[in-house]
PDB file of C-alpha atoms in Angstrom:
ATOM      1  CA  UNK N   1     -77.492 160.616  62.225  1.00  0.00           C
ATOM      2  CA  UNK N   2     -76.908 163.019  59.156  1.00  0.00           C
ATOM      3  CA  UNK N   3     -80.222 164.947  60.228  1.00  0.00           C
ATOM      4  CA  UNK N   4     -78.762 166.102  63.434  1.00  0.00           C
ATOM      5  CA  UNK N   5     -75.289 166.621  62.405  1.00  0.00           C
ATOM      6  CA  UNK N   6     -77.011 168.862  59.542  1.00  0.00           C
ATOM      7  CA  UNK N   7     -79.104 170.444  61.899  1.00  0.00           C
ATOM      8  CA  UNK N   8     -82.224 169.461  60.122  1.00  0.00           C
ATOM      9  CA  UNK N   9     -84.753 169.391  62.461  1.00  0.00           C
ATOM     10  CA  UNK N  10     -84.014 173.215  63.505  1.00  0.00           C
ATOM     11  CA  UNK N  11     -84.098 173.581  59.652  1.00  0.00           C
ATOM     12  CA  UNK N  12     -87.461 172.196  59.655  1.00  0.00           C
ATOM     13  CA  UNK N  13     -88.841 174.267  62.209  1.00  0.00           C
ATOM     14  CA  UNK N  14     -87.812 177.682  60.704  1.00  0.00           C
ATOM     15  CA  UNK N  15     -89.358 176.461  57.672  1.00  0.00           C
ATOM     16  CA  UNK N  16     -92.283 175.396  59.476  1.00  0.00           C
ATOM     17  CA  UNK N  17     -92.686 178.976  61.400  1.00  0.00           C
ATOM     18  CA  UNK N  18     -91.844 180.810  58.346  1.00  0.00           C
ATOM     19  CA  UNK N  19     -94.966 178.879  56.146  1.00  0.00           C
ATOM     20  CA  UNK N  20     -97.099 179.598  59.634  1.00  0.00           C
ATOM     21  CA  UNK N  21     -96.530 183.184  59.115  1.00  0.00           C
ATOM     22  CA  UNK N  22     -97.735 183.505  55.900  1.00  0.00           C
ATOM     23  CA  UNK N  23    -101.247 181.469  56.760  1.00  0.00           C
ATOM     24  CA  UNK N  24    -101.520 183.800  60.030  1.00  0.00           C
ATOM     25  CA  UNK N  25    -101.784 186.980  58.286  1.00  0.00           C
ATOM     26  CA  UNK N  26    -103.577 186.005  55.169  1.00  0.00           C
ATOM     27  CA  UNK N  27    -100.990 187.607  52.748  1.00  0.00           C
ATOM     28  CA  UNK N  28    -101.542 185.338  49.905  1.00  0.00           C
ATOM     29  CA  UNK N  29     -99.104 186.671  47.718  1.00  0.00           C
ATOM     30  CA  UNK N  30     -96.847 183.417  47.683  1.00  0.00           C
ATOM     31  CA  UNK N  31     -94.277 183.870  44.934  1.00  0.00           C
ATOM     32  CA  UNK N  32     -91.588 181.202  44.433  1.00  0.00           C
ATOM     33  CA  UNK N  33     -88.469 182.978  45.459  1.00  0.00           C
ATOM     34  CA  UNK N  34     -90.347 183.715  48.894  1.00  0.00           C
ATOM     35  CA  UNK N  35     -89.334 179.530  49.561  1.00  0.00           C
ATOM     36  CA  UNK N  36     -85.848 179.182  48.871  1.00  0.00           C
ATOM     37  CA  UNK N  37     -85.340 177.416  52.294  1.00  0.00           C
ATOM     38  CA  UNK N  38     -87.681 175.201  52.069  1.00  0.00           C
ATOM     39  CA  UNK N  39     -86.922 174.291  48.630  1.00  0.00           C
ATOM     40  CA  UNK N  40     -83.299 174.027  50.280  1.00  0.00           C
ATOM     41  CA  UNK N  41     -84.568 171.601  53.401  1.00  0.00           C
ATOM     42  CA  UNK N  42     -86.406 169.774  50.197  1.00  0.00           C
ATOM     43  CA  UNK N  43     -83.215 169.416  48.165  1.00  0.00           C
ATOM     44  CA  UNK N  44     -81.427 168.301  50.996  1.00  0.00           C
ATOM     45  CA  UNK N  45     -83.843 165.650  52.442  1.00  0.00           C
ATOM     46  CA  UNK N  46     -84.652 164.361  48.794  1.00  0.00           C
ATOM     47  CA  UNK N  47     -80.313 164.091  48.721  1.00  0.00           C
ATOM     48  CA  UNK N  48     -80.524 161.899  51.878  1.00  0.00           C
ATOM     49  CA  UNK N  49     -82.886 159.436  50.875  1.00  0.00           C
ATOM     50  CA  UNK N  50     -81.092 159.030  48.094  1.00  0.00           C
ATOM     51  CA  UNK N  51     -78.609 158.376  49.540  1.00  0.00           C
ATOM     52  CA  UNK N  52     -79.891 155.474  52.035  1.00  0.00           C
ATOM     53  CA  UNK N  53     -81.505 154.064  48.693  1.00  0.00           C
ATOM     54  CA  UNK N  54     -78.313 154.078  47.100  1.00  0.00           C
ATOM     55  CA  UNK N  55     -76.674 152.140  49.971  1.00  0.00           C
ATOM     56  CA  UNK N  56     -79.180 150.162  50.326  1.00  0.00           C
ATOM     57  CA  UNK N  57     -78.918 148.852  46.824  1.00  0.00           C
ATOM     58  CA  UNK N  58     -75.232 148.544  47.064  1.00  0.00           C
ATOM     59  CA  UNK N  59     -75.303 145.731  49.363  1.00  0.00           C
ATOM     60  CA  UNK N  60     -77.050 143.513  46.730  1.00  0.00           C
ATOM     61  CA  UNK N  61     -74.970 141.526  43.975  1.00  0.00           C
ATOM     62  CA  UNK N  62     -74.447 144.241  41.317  1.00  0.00           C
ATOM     63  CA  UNK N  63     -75.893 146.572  42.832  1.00  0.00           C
ATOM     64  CA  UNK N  64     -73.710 148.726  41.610  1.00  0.00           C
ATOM     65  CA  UNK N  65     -74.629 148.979  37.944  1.00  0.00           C
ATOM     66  CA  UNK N  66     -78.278 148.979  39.351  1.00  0.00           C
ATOM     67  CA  UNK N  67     -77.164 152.401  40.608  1.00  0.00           C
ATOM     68  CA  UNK N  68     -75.238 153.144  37.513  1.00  0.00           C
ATOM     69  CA  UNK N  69     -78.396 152.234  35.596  1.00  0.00           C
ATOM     70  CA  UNK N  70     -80.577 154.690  37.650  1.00  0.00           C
ATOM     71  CA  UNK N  71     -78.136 157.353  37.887  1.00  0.00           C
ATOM     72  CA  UNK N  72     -78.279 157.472  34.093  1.00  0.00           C
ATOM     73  CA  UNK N  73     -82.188 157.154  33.587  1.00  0.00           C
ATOM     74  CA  UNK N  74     -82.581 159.943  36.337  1.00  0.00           C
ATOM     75  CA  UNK N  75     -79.985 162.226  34.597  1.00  0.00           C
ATOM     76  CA  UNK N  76     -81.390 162.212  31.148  1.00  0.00           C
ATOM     77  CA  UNK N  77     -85.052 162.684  32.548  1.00  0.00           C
ATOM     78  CA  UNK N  78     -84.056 165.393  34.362  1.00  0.00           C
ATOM     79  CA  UNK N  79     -81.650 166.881  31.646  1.00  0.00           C
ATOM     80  CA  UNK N  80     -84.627 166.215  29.249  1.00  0.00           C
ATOM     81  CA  UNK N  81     -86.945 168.012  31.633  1.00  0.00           C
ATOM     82  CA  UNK N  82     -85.000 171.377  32.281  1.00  0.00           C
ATOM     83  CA  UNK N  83     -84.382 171.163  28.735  1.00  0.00           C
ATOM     84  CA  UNK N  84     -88.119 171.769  27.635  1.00  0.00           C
ATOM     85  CA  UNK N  85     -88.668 173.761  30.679  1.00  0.00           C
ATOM     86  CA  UNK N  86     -86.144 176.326  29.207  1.00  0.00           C
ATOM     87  CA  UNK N  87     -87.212 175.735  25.436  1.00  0.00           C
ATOM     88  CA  UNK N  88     -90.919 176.923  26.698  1.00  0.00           C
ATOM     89  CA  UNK N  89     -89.419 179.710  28.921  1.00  0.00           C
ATOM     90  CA  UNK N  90     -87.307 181.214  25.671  1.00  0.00           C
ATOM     91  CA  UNK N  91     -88.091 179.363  22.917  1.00  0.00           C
ATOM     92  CA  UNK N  92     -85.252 179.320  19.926  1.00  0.00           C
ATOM     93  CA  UNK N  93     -87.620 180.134  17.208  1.00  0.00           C
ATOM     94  CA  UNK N  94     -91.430 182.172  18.009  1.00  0.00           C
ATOM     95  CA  UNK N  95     -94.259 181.834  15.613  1.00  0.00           C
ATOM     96  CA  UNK N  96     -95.286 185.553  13.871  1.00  0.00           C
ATOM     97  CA  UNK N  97     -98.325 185.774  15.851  1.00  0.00           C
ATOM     98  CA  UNK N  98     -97.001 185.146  19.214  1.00  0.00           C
ATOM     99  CA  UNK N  99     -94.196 187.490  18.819  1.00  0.00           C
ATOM    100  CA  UNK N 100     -95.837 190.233  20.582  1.00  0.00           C
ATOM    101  CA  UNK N 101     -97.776 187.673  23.018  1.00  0.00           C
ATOM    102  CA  UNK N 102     -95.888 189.762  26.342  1.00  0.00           C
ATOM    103  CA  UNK N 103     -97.549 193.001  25.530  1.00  0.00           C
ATOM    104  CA  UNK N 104    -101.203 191.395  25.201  1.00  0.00           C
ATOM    105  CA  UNK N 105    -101.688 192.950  28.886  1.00  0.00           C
ATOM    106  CA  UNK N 106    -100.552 196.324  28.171  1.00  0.00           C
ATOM    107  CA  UNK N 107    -102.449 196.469  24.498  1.00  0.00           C
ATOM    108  CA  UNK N 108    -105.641 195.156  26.559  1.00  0.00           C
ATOM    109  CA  UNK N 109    -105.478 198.095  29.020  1.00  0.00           C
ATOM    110  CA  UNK N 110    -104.382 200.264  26.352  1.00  0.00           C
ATOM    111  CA  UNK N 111    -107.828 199.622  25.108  1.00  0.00           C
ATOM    112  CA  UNK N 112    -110.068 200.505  27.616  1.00  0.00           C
ATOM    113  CA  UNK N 113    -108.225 202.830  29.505  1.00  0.00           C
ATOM    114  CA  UNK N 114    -107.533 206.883  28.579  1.00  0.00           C
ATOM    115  CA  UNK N 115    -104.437 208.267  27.663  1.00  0.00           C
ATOM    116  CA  UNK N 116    -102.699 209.996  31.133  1.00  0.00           C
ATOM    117  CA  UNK N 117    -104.486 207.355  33.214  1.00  0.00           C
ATOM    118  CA  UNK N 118    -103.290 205.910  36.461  1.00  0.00           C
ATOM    119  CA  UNK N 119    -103.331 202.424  36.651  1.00  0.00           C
ATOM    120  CA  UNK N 120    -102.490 200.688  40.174  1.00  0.00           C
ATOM    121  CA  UNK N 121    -101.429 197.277  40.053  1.00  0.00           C
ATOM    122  CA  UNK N 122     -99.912 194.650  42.870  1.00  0.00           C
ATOM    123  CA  UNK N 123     -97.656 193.395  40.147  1.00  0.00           C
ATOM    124  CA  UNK N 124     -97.084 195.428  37.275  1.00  0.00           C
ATOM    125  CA  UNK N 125     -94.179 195.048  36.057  1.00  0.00           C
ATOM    126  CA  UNK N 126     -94.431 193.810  32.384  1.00  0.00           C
ATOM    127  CA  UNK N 127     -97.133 195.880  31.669  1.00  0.00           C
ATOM    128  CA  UNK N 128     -95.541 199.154  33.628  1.00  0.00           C
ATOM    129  CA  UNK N 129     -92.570 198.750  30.900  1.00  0.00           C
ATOM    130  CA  UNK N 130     -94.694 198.650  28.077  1.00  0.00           C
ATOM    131  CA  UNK N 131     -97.772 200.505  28.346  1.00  0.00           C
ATOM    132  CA  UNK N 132     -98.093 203.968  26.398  1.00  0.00           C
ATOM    133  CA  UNK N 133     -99.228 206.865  27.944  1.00  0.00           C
ATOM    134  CA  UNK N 134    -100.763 206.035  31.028  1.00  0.00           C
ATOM    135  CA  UNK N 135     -99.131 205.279  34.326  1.00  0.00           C
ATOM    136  CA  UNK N 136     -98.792 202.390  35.900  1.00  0.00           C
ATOM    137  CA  UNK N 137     -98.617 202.727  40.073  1.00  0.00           C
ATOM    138  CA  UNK N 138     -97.245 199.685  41.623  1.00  0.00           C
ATOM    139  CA  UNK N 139     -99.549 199.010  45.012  1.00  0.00           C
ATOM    140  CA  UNK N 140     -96.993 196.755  46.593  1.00  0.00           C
ATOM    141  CA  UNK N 141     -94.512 199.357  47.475  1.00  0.00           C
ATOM    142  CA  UNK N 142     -91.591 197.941  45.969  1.00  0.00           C
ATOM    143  CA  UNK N 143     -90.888 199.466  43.433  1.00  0.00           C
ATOM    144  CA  UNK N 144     -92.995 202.979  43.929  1.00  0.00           C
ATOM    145  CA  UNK N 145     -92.186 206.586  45.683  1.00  0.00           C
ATOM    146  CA  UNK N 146     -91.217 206.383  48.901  1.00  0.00           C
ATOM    147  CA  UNK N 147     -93.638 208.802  50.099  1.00  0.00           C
ATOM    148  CA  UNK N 148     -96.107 205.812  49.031  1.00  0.00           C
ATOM    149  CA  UNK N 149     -93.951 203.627  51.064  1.00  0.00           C
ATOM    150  CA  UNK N 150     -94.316 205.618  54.200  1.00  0.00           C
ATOM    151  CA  UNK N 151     -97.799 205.942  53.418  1.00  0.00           C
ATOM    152  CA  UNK N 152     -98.273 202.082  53.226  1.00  0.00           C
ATOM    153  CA  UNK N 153     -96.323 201.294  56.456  1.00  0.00           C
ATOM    154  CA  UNK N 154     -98.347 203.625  58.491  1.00  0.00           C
ATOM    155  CA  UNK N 155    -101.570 201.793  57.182  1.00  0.00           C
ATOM    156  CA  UNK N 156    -102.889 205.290  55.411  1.00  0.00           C
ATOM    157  CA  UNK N 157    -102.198 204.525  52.045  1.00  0.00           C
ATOM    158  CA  UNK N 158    -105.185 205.465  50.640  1.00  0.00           C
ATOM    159  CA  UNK N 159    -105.048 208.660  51.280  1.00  0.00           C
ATOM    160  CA  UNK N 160    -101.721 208.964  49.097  1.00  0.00           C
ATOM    161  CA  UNK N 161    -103.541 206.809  46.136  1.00  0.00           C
ATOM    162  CA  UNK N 162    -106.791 209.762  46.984  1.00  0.00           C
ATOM    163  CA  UNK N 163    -104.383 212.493  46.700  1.00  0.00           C
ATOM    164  CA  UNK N 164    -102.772 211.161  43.089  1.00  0.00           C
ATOM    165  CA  UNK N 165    -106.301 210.913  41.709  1.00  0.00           C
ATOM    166  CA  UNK N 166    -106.085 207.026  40.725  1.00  0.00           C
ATOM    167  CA  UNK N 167    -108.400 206.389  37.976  1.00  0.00           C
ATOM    168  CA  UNK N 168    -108.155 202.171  38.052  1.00  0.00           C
ATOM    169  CA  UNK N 169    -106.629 199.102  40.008  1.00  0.00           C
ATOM    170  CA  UNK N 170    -106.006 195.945  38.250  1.00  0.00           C
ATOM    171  CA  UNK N 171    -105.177 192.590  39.627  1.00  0.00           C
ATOM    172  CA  UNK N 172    -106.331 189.433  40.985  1.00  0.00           C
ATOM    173  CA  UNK N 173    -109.787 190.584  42.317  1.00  0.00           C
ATOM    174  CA  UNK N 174    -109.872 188.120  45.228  1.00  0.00           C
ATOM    175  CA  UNK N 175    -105.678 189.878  46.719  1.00  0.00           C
ATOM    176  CA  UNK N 176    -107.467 192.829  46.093  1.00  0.00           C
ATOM    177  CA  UNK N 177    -110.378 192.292  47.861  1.00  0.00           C
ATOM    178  CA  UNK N 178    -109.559 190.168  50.856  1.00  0.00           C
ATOM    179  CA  UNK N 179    -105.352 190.037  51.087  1.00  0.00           C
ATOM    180  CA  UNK N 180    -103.436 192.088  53.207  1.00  0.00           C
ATOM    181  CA  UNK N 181    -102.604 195.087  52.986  1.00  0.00           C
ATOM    182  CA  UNK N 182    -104.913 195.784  49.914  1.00  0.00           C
ATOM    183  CA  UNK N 183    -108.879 194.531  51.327  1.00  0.00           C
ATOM    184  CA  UNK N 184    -107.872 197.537  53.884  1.00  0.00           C
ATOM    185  CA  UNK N 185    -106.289 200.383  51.884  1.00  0.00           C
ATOM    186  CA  UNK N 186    -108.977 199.275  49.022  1.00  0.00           C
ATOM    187  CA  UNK N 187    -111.662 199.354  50.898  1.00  0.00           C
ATOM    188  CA  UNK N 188    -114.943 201.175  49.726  1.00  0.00           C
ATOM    189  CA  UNK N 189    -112.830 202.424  46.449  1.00  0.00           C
ATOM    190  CA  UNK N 190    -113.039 199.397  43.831  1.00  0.00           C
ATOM    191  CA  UNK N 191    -115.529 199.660  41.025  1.00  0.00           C
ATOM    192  CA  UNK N 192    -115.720 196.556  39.273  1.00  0.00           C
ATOM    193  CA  UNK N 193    -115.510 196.807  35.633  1.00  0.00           C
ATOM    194  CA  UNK N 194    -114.494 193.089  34.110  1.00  0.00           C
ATOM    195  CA  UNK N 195    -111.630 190.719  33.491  1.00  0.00           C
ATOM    196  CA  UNK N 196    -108.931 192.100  31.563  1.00  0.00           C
ATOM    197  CA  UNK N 197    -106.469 189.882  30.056  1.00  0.00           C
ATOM    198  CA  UNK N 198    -106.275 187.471  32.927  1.00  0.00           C
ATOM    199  CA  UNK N 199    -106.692 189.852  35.671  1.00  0.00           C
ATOM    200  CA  UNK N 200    -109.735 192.280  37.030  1.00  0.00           C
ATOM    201  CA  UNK N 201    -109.602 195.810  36.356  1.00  0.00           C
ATOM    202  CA  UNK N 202    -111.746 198.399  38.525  1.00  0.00           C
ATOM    203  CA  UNK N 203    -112.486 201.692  38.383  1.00  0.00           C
ATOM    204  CA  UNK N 204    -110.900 203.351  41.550  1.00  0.00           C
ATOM    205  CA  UNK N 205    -113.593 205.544  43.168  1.00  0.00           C
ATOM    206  CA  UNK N 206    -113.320 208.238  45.790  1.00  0.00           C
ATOM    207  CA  UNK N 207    -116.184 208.292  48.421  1.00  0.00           C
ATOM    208  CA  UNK N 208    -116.665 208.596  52.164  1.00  0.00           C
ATOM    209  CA  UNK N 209    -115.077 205.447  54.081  1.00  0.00           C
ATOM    210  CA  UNK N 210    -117.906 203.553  55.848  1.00  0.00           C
TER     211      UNK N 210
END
């Protein structure tokens, strides 16, 4: 009864058509905040069983504090939980030689790359920030020019990346290679060089499309 009066089952099926979508297309970029309603419909069906649990238990003798009792053990686990969650997100105190742990991807590039390079990435924003003297293009189109935008939309945007004179593309080789919209706009250009601080790094090569 409280799935239909929530509407759950039309819930369900948006979430269900919106995880088809992705699979169809092969975009395998799947970042978290891309499945904040199903992590909604998952809240709210976790809340309902719950729920019958809890009313369930009720009906025995003292079943009451049995759900007092559990209410308490779940609370503290999950209180002790998002606690270390947070203290290994931003940890109170860092140890001298991790304090400069975030720019190990930028130093890494900083390494094997020239000064006035241009760097593409799918996801570059840490290292973007930080790097010195090269440039960092971001290949997703987010946060880029919107000539590069225009570019990517109309399925030429390798032609705009030709024109800049990109010198390397970093990433997860296998988005690179295969995922939409980079396998197509990548095509024929990559260069493999090696694994660079967690990711692959190519040389980005200019040569007749075959």
């Amino acid at each position: 009864q409280w799935m239909w009066q929530l509407g759950l089952l039309a819930f369900f099926t948006a979430c269900m058509i919106h995880v088809g979508s992705y699979k169809a297309i092969g975009y395998v970029e799947s970042i978290r905040w891309y499945w904040v309603s199903e992590l909604i419909l998952t809240v709210i069906m976790g809340a309902l069983v719950v729920e019958g649990i809890y009313n369930l238990i009720r009906r025995i003798p003292g079943g009451t504090w049995v759900n007092w009792g559990i209410t308490a053990v779940l609370g503290v686990m999950l209180v002790s939980a998002n606690w270390n969650m947070l203290k290994s997100m931003a940890p109170w105190v860092v140890w001298d030689e991790n304090k400069e742990a975030y720019l190990g991807g930028a130093q890494a590039l900083e390494a094997i790359t020239q000064p006035g390079d241009l760097i593409g990435s799918t996801g570059g924003g840490t290292i973007a920030y930080f790097i010195k003297d090269r440039t960092v293009v971001n290949l997703d189109g987010l946060i880029n020019s919107y000539e590069y935008f225009q570019h990517l939309q109309a399925g030429n945007a390798r032609d705009y990346l030709d024109r800049i004179g990109l010198d390397y593309v970093y990433g997860n080789e296998y988005m690179l290679s295969e995922a939409d919209p980079y396998w197509a706009v990548l095509k024929n250009r990559l260069d493999k060089i090696g694994m660079v601080a967690g990711s692959t790094l190519f040389h980005y090569k200019i040569q007749p499309d075959q």
